[in-house]
CSV table of C-alpha atoms in Angstrom, one decimal:
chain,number,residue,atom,x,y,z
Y,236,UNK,CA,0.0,0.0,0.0
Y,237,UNK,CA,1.6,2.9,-1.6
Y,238,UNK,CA,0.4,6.5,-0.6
Y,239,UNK,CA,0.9,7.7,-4.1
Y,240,UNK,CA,0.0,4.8,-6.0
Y,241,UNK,CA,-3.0,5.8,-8.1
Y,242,UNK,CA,-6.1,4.2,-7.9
Y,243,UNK,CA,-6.7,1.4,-11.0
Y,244,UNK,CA,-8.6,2.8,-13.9
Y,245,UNK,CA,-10.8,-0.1,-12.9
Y,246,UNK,CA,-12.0,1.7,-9.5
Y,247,UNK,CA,-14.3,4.4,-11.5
Y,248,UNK,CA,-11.2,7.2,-11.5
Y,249,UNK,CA,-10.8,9.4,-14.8
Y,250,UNK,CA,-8.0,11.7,-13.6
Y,251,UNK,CA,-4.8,10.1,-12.3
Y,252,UNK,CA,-4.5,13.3,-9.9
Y,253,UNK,CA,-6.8,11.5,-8.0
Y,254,UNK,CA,-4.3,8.9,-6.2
Y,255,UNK,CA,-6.0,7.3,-3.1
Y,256,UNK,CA,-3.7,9.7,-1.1
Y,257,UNK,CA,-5.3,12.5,-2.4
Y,258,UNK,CA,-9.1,11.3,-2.1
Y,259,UNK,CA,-8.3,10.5,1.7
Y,260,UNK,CA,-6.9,13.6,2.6
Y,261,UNK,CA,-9.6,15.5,0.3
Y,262,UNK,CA,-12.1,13.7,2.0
Y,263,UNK,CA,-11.2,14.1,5.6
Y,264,UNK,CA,-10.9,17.8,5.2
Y,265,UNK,CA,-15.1,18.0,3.8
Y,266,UNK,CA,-15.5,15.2,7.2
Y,267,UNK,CA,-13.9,17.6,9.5
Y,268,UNK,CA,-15.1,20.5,7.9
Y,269,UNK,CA,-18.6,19.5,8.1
Y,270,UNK,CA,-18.6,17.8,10.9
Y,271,UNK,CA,-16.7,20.8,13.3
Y,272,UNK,CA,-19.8,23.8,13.5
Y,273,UNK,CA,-22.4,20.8,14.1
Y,274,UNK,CA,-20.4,19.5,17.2
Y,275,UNK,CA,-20.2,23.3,18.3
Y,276,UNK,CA,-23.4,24.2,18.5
Y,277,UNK,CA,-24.1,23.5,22.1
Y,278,UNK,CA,-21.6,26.1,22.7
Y,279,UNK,CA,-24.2,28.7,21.6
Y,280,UNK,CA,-27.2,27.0,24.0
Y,281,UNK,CA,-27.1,29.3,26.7
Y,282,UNK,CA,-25.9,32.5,25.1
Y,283,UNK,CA,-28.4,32.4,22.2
Y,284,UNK,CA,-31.8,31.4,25.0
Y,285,UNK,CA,-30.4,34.2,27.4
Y,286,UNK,CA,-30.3,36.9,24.2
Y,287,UNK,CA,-34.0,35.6,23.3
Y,288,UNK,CA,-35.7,34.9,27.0
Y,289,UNK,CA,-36.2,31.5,25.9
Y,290,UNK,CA,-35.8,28.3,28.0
Y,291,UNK,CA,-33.3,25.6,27.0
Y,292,UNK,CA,-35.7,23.8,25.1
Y,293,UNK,CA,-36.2,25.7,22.5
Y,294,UNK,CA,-32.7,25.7,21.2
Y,295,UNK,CA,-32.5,21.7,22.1
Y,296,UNK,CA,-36.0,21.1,20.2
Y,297,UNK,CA,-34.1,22.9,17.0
Y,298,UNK,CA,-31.1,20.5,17.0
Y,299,UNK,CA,-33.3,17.5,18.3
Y,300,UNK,CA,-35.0,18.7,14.7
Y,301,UNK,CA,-31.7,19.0,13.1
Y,302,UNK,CA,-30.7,15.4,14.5
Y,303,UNK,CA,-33.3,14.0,13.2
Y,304,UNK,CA,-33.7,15.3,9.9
Y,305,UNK,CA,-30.4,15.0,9.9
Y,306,UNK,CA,-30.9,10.9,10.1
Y,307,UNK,CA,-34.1,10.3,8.4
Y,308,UNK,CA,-32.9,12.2,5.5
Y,309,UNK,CA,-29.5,9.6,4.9
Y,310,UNK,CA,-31.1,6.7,3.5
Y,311,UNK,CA,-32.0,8.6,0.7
Y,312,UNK,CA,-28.9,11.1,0.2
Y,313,UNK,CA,-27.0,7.9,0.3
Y,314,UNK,CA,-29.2,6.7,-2.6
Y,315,UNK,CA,-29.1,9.9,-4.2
Y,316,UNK,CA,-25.1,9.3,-4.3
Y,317,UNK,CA,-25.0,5.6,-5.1
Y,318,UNK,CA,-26.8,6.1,-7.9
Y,319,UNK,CA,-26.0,9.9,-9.5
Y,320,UNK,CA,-22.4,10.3,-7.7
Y,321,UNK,CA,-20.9,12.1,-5.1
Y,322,UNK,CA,-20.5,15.4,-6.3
Y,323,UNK,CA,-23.5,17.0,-6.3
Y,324,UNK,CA,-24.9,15.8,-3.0
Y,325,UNK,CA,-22.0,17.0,-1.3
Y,326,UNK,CA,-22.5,20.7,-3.1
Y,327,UNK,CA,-26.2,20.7,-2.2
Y,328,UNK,CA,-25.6,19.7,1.2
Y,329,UNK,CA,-22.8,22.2,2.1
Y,330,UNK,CA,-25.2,24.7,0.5
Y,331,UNK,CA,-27.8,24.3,2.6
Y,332,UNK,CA,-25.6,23.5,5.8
Y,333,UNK,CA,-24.2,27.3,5.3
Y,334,UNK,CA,-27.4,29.3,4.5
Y,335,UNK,CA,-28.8,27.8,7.9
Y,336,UNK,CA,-25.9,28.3,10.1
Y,337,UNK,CA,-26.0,32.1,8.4
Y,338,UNK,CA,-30.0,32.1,9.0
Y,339,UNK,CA,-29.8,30.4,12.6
Y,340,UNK,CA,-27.0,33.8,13.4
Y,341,UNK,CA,-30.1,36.6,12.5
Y,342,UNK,CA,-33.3,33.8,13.6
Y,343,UNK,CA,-35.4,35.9,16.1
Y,344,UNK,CA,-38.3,33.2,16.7
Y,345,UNK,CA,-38.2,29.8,18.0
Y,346,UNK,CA,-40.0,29.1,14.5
Y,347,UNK,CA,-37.0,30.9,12.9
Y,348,UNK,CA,-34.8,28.8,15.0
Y,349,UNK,CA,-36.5,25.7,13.8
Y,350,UNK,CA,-35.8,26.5,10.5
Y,351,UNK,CA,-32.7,27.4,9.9
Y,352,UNK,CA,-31.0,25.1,12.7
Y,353,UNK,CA,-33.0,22.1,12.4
Y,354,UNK,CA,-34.5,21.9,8.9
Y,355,UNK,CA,-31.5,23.5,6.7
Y,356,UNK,CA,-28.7,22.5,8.8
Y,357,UNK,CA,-30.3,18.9,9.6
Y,358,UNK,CA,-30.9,18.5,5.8
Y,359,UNK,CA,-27.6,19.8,4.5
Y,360,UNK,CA,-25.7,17.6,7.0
Y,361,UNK,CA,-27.2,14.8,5.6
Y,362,UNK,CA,-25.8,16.0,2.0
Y,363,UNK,CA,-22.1,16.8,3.0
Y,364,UNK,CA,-21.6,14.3,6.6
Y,365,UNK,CA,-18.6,11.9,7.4
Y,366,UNK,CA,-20.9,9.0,6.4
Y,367,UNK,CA,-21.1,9.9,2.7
Y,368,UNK,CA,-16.9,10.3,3.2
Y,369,UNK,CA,-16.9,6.8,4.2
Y,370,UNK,CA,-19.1,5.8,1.3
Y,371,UNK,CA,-16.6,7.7,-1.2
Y,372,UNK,CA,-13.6,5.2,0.3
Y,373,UNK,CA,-15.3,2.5,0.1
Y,374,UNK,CA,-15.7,2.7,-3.1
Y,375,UNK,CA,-13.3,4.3,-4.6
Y,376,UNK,CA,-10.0,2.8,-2.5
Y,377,UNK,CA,-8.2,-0.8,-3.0
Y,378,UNK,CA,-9.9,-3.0,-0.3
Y,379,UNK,CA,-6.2,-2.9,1.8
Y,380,UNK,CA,-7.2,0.9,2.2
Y,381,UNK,CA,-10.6,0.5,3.4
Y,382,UNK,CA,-10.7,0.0,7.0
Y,383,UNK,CA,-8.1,2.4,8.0
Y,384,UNK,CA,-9.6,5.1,5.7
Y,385,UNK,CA,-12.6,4.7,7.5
Y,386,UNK,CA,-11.4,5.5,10.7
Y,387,UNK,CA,-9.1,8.2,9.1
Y,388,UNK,CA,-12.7,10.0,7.8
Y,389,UNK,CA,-14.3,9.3,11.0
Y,390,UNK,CA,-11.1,10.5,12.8
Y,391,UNK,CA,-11.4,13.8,11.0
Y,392,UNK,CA,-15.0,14.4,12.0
Y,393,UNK,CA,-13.4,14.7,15.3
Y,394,UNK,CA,-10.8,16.9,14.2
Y,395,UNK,CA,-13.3,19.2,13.1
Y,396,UNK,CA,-14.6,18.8,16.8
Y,397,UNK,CA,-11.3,19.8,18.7
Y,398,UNK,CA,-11.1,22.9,16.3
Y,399,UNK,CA,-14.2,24.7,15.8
Y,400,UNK,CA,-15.1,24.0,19.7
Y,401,UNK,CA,-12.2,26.1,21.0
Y,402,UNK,CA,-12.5,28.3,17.4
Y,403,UNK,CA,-16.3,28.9,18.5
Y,404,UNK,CA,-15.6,29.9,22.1
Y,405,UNK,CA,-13.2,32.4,20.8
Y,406,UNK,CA,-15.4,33.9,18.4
Y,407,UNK,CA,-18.2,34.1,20.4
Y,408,UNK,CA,-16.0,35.9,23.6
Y,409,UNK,CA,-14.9,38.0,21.2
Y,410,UNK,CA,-16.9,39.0,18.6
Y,411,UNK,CA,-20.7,37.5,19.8
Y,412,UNK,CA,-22.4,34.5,18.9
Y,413,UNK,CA,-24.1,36.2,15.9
Y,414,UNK,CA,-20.8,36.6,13.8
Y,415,UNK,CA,-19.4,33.5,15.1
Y,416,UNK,CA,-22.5,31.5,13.1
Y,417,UNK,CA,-21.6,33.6,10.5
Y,418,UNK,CA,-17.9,33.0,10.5
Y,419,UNK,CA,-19.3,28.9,10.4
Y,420,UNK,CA,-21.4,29.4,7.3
Y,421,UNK,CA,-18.3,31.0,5.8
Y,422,UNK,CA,-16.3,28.4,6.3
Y,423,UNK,CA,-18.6,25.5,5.3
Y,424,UNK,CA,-18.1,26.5,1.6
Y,425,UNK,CA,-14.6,25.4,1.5
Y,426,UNK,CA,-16.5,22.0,1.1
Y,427,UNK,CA,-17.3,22.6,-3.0
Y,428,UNK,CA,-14.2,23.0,-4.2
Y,429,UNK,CA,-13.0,19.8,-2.2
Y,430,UNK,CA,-15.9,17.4,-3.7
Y,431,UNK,CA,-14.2,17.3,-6.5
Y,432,UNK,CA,-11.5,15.0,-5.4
Y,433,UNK,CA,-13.9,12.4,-4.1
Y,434,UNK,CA,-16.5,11.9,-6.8
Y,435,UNK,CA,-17.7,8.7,-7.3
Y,436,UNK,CA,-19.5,7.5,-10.9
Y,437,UNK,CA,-23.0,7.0,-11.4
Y,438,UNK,CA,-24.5,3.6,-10.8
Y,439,UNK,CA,-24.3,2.9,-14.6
Y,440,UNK,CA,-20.4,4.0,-14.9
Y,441,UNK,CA,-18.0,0.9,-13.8
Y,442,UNK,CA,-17.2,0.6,-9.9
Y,443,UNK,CA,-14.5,-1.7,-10.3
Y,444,UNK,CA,-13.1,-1.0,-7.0
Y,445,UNK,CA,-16.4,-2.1,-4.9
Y,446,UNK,CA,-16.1,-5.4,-3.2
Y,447,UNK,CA,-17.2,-8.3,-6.1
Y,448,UNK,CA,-20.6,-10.1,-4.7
Y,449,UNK,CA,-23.8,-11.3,-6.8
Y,450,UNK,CA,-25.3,-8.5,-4.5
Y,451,UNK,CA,-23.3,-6.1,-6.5
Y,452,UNK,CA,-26.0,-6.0,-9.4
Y,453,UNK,CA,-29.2,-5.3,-6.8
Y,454,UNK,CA,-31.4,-2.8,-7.2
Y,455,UNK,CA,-31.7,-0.4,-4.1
Y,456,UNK,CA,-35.2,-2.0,-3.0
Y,457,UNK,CA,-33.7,-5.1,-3.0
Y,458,UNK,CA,-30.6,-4.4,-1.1
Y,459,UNK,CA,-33.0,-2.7,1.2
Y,460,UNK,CA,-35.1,-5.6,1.9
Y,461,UNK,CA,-32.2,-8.2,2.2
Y,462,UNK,CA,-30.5,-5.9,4.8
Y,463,UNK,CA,-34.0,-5.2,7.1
Y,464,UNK,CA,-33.9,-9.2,6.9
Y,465,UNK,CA,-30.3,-9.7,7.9
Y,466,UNK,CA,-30.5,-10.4,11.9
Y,467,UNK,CA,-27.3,-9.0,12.6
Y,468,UNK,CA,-27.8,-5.9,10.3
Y,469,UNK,CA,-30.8,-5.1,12.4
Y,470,UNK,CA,-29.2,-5.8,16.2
Y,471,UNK,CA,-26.0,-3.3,14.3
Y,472,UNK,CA,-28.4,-0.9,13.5
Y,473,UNK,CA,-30.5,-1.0,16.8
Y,474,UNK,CA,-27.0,-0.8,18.9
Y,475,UNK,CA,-25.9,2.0,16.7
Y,476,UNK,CA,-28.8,4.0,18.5
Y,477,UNK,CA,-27.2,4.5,22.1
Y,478,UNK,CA,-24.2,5.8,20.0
Y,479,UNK,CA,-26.7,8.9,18.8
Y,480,UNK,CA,-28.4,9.1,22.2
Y,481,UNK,CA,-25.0,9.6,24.4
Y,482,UNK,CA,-23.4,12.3,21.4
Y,483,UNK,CA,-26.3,13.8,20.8
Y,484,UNK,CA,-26.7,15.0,24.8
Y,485,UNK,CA,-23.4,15.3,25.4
Y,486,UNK,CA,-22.5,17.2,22.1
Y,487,UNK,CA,-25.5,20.0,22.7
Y,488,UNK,CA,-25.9,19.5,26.7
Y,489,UNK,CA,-22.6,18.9,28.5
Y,490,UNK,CA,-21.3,23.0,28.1
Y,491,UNK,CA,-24.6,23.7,30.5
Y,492,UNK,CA,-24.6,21.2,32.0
Y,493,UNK,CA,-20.8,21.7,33.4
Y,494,UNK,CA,-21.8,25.7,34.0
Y,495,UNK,CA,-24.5,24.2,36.3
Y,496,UNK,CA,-21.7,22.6,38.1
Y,497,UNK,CA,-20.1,25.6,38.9
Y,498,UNK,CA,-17.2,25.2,36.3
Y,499,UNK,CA,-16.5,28.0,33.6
Y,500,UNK,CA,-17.8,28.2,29.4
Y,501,UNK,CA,-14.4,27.4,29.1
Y,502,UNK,CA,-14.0,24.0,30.1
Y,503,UNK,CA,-16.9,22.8,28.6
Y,504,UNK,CA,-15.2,24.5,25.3
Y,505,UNK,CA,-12.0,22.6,25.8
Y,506,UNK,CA,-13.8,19.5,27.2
Y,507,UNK,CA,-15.1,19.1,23.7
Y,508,UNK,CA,-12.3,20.1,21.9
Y,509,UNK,CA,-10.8,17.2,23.9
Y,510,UNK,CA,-13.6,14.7,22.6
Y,511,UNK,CA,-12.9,15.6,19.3
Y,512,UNK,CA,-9.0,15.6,19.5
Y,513,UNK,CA,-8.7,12.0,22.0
Y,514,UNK,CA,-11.4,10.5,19.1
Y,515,UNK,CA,-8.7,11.1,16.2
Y,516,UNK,CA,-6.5,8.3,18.4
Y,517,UNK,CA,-10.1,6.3,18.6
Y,518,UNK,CA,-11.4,6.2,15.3
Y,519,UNK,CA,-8.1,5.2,13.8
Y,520,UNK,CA,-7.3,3.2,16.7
Y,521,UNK,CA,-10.9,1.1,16.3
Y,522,UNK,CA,-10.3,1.1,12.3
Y,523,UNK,CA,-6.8,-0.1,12.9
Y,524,UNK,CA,-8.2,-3.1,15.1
Y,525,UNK,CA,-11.3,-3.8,12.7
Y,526,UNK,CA,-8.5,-5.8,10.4
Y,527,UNK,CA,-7.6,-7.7,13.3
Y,528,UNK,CA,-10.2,-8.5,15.4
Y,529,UNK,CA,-14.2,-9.2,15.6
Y,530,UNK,CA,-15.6,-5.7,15.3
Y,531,UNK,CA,-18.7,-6.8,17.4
Y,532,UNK,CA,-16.1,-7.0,20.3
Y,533,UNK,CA,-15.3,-3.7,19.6
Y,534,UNK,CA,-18.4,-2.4,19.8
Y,535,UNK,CA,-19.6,-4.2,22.7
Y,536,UNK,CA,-16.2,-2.9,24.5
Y,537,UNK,CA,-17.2,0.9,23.4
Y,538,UNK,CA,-20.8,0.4,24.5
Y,539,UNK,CA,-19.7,-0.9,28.1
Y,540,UNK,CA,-17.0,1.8,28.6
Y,541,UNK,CA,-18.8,5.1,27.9
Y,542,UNK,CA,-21.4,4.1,30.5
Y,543,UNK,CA,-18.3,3.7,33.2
Y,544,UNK,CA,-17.2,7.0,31.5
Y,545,UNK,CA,-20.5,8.6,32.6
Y,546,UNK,CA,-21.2,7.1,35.5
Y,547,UNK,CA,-17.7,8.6,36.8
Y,548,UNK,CA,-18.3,12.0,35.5
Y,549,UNK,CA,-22.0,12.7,37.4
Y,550,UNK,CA,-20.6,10.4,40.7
Y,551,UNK,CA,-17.1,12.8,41.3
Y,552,UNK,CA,-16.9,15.8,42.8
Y,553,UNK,CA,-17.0,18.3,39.6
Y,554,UNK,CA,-13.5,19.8,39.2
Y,555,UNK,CA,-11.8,20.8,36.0
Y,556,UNK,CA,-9.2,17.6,36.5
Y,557,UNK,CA,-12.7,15.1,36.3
Y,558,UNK,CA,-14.5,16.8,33.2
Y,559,UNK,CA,-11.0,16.6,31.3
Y,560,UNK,CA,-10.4,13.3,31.7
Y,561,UNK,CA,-14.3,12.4,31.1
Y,562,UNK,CA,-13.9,14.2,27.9
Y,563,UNK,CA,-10.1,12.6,26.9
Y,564,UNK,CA,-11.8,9.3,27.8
Y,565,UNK,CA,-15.0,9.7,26.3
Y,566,UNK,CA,-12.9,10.9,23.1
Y,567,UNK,CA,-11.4,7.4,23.1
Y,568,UNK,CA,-15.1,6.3,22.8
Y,569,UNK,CA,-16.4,8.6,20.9
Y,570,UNK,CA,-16.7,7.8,17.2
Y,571,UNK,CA,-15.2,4.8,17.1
Y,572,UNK,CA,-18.2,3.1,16.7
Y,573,UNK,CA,-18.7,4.3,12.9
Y,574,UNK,CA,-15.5,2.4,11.5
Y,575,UNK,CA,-16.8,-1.0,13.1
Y,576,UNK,CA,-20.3,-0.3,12.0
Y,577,UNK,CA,-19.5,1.0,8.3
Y,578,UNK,CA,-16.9,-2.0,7.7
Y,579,UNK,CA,-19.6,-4.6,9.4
Y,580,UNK,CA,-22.6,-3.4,6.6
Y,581,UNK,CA,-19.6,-3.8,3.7
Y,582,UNK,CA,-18.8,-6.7,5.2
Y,583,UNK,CA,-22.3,-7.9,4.7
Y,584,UNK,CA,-23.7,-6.5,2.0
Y,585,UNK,CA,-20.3,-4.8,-0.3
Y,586,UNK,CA,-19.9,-1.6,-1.1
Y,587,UNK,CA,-22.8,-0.7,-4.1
Y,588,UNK,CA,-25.9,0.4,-1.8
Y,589,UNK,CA,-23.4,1.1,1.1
Y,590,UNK,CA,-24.1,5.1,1.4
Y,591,UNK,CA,-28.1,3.7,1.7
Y,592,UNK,CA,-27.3,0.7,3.9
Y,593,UNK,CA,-25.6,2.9,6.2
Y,594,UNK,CA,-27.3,5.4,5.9
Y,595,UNK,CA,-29.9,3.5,7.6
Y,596,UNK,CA,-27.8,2.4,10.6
Y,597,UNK,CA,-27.1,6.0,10.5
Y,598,UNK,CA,-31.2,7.1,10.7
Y,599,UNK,CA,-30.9,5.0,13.9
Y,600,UNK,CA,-28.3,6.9,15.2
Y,601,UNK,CA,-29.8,10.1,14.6
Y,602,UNK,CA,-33.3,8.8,16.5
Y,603,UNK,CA,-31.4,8.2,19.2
Y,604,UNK,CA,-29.6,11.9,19.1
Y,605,UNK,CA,-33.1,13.3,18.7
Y,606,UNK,CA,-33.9,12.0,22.0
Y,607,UNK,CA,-31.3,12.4,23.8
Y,608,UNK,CA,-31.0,16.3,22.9
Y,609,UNK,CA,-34.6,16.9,23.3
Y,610,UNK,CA,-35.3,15.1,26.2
Y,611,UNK,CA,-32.1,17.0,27.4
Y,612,UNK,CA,-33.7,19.9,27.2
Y,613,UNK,CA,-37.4,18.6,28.2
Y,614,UNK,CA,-36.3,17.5,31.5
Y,615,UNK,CA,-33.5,20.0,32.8
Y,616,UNK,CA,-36.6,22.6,32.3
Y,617,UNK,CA,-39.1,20.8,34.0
Y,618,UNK,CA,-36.9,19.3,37.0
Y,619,UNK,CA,-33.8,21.3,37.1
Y,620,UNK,CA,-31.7,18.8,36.4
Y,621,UNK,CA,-30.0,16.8,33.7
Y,622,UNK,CA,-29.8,13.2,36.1
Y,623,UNK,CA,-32.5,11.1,34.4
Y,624,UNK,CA,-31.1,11.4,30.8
Y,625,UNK,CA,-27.3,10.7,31.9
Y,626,UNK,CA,-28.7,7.4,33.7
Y,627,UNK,CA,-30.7,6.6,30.7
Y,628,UNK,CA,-27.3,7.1,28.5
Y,629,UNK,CA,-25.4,4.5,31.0
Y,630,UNK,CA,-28.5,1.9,30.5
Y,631,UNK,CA,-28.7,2.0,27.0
Y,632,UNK,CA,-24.9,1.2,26.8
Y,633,UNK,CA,-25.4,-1.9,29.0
Y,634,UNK,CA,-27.6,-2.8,26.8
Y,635,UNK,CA,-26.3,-1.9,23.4
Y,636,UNK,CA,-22.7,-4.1,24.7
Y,637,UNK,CA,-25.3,-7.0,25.1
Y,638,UNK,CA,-26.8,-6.9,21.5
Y,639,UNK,CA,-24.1,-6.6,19.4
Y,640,UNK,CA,-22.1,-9.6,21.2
Y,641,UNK,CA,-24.4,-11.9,18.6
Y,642,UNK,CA,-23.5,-10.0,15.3
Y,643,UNK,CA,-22.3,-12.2,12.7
């Protein structure tokens, strides 16, 4: 495995510019790009409800929105992708992922708010997200890529994470939230010019470089109604919803929730910078391991240890020391489900429908991330208190370690 070697002719690729170096690093620049405002939005939770007089679940309703849409709309920009190519889902979707982070900066209603930081943003995530980066490598790099690639794109999602959380905080200390969305819908442009480098061909172009299966030649509805049959694919999907749950509170919640504690904006700003920066060494860590071991053990292992994680973070004594060690560890944690996950569904099913197929997994997710940010902000305003939904994250983990222990 060469990093300049350029990908056969075979794998779909017209320009020899494109060498699976380039597509890789090309790719994780749209993931971390795309993924860094998204993860920094709960940074703008407090500031944004205390500007507008409106409680905390107003703004968690909006990204609850945004999560969701985010997920059911996946499936089918995956779809859109397998079969029309890359290209101009990722240009639609950073389109509309800028023009809501720019409308979210001047919304003045909650209906504004739901608008521009649930629908937009949740729509044009689903357009331009790590997950459609993943599909790209799958297939357009030699199989001996694939894995580690993965985790490289998931990796760079949490790049994105450890800069724009820090980035944001700055920007909003210094120049108000209002520019700082701004300054995000700015930057999320930067994501045309890179789509280039990881366009895949239409589903009537050749896709040499996808994984060779009878599969290969199904049409979507029947790749969709093998997978929904496939036990394991449905205990991996069903798992992959405690992932969405436990980011999807932590990601928009944890800033407040650490203010509550009596620590500053500032160390829940660095505690998710750390998240994203300790998940670069866990997403390439986990796709590093998922060509050498089971990946249901994987999983099952990241399941069971962000419970401990959490149950450790609400049991201490709050101190700066704790939360930055909650957040290095939960880093670890963090996104390394997705390499697992992604490289189980090609496992299963090869790379043709795989955008769709995970995408699915990926709706899942996303229903889980609805709830946990909603019911984030449901309960805190109605008991005071964010208890309930932490507990609820360190059950579902139990549980999610149990069911994918049987995946096959």
């Amino acid at each position: 495995m060469h990093g300049n070697a350029p990908v056969p002719p075979a794998a779909g690729l017209k320009r020899n510019w494109r060498t699976p170096a380039v597509i890789v690093v090309c790719g994780c620049l749209i993931a971390m790009i795309g993924f860094g405002p998204r993860s920094a939005l709960g940074l703008f939770l407090t500031p944004m409800s205390n500007a507008q007089g409106w409680g905390r679940e107003v703004f968690a309703l909006s990204v609850a929105m945004q999560t969701l849409l985010y997920g059911t709309a996946q499936p089918f920009s995956g779809a859109l992708a397998d079969r029309f190519g890359m290209v101009r889902v990722l240009i639609a979707g950073a389109l509309l992922y800028a023009a809501g982070l720019y409308m979210m900066a001047q919304a003045t209603t909650p209906g504004m708010l739901y608008l521009s930081s649930g629908v937009l943003i949740g729509f044009g995530l689903s357009g331009c997200s790590f997950n459609l980066i993943i599909s790209s490598f799958g297939k357009l790099l030699p199989e001996s890529w694939r894995s580690t690639s993965f985790g490289a794109g998931t990796a760079a999602g949490s790049f994105g994470q450890f800069l724009f959380s820090p980035l944001g905080v700055g920007l909003i200390d210094t120049f108000g939230w209002k520019t700082a969305l701004e300054v995000f819908a700015v930057l999320m442009l930067l994501i045309i010019p890179l789509a280039f480098a990881i366009s895949t061909p239409r589903a009537n172009e050749p896709t040499g470089g996808t994984t060779a299966r009878p599969g290969q030649t199904q049409t979507f509805r029947q790749a969709l109604a093998e997978a929904l049959g496939h036990r394991s694919y449905v205990l991996l999907v069903t798992g992959f919803f405690t992932c969405g749950f436990q980011l999807g509170f932590v990601t928009v919640h944890l800033p407040s929730y650490l203010i509550d504690r009596g620590l500053s904006v500032q160390i829940g700003g660095w505690t998710l910078a750390l998240i994203g920066l300790f998940n670069i060494i866990g997403a390439m860590g986990s796709g590093w391991l998922g060509n050498r071991m089971p990946k249901r053990y994987i999983l099952s292992f990241i399941y069971f240890a962000r419970a401990l994680a959490v149950i450790a973070l609400i049991t201490l004594p709050a101190s700066p020391v704790v939360t930055l060690i909650y957040g290095a560890v939960t880093g670890l944690l963090w996104l390394s489900t997705v390499p697992p996950t992604s490289g189980l569904v090609a496992l299963m099913f090869g790379t043709r429908w795989m955008a769709m197929l995970f995408g699915i997994a990926f709706f899942s997710h996303q229903v889980g991330g609805f709830l946990g940010v909603d019911l984030g902000g449901y309960l805190y305003d109605r008991t005071g208190s964010y208890d309930i939904v932490w507990w609820l994250g360190v059950l579902f983990g139990v549980v999610s370690a149990l069911i994918n222990l049987p995946i096959v």
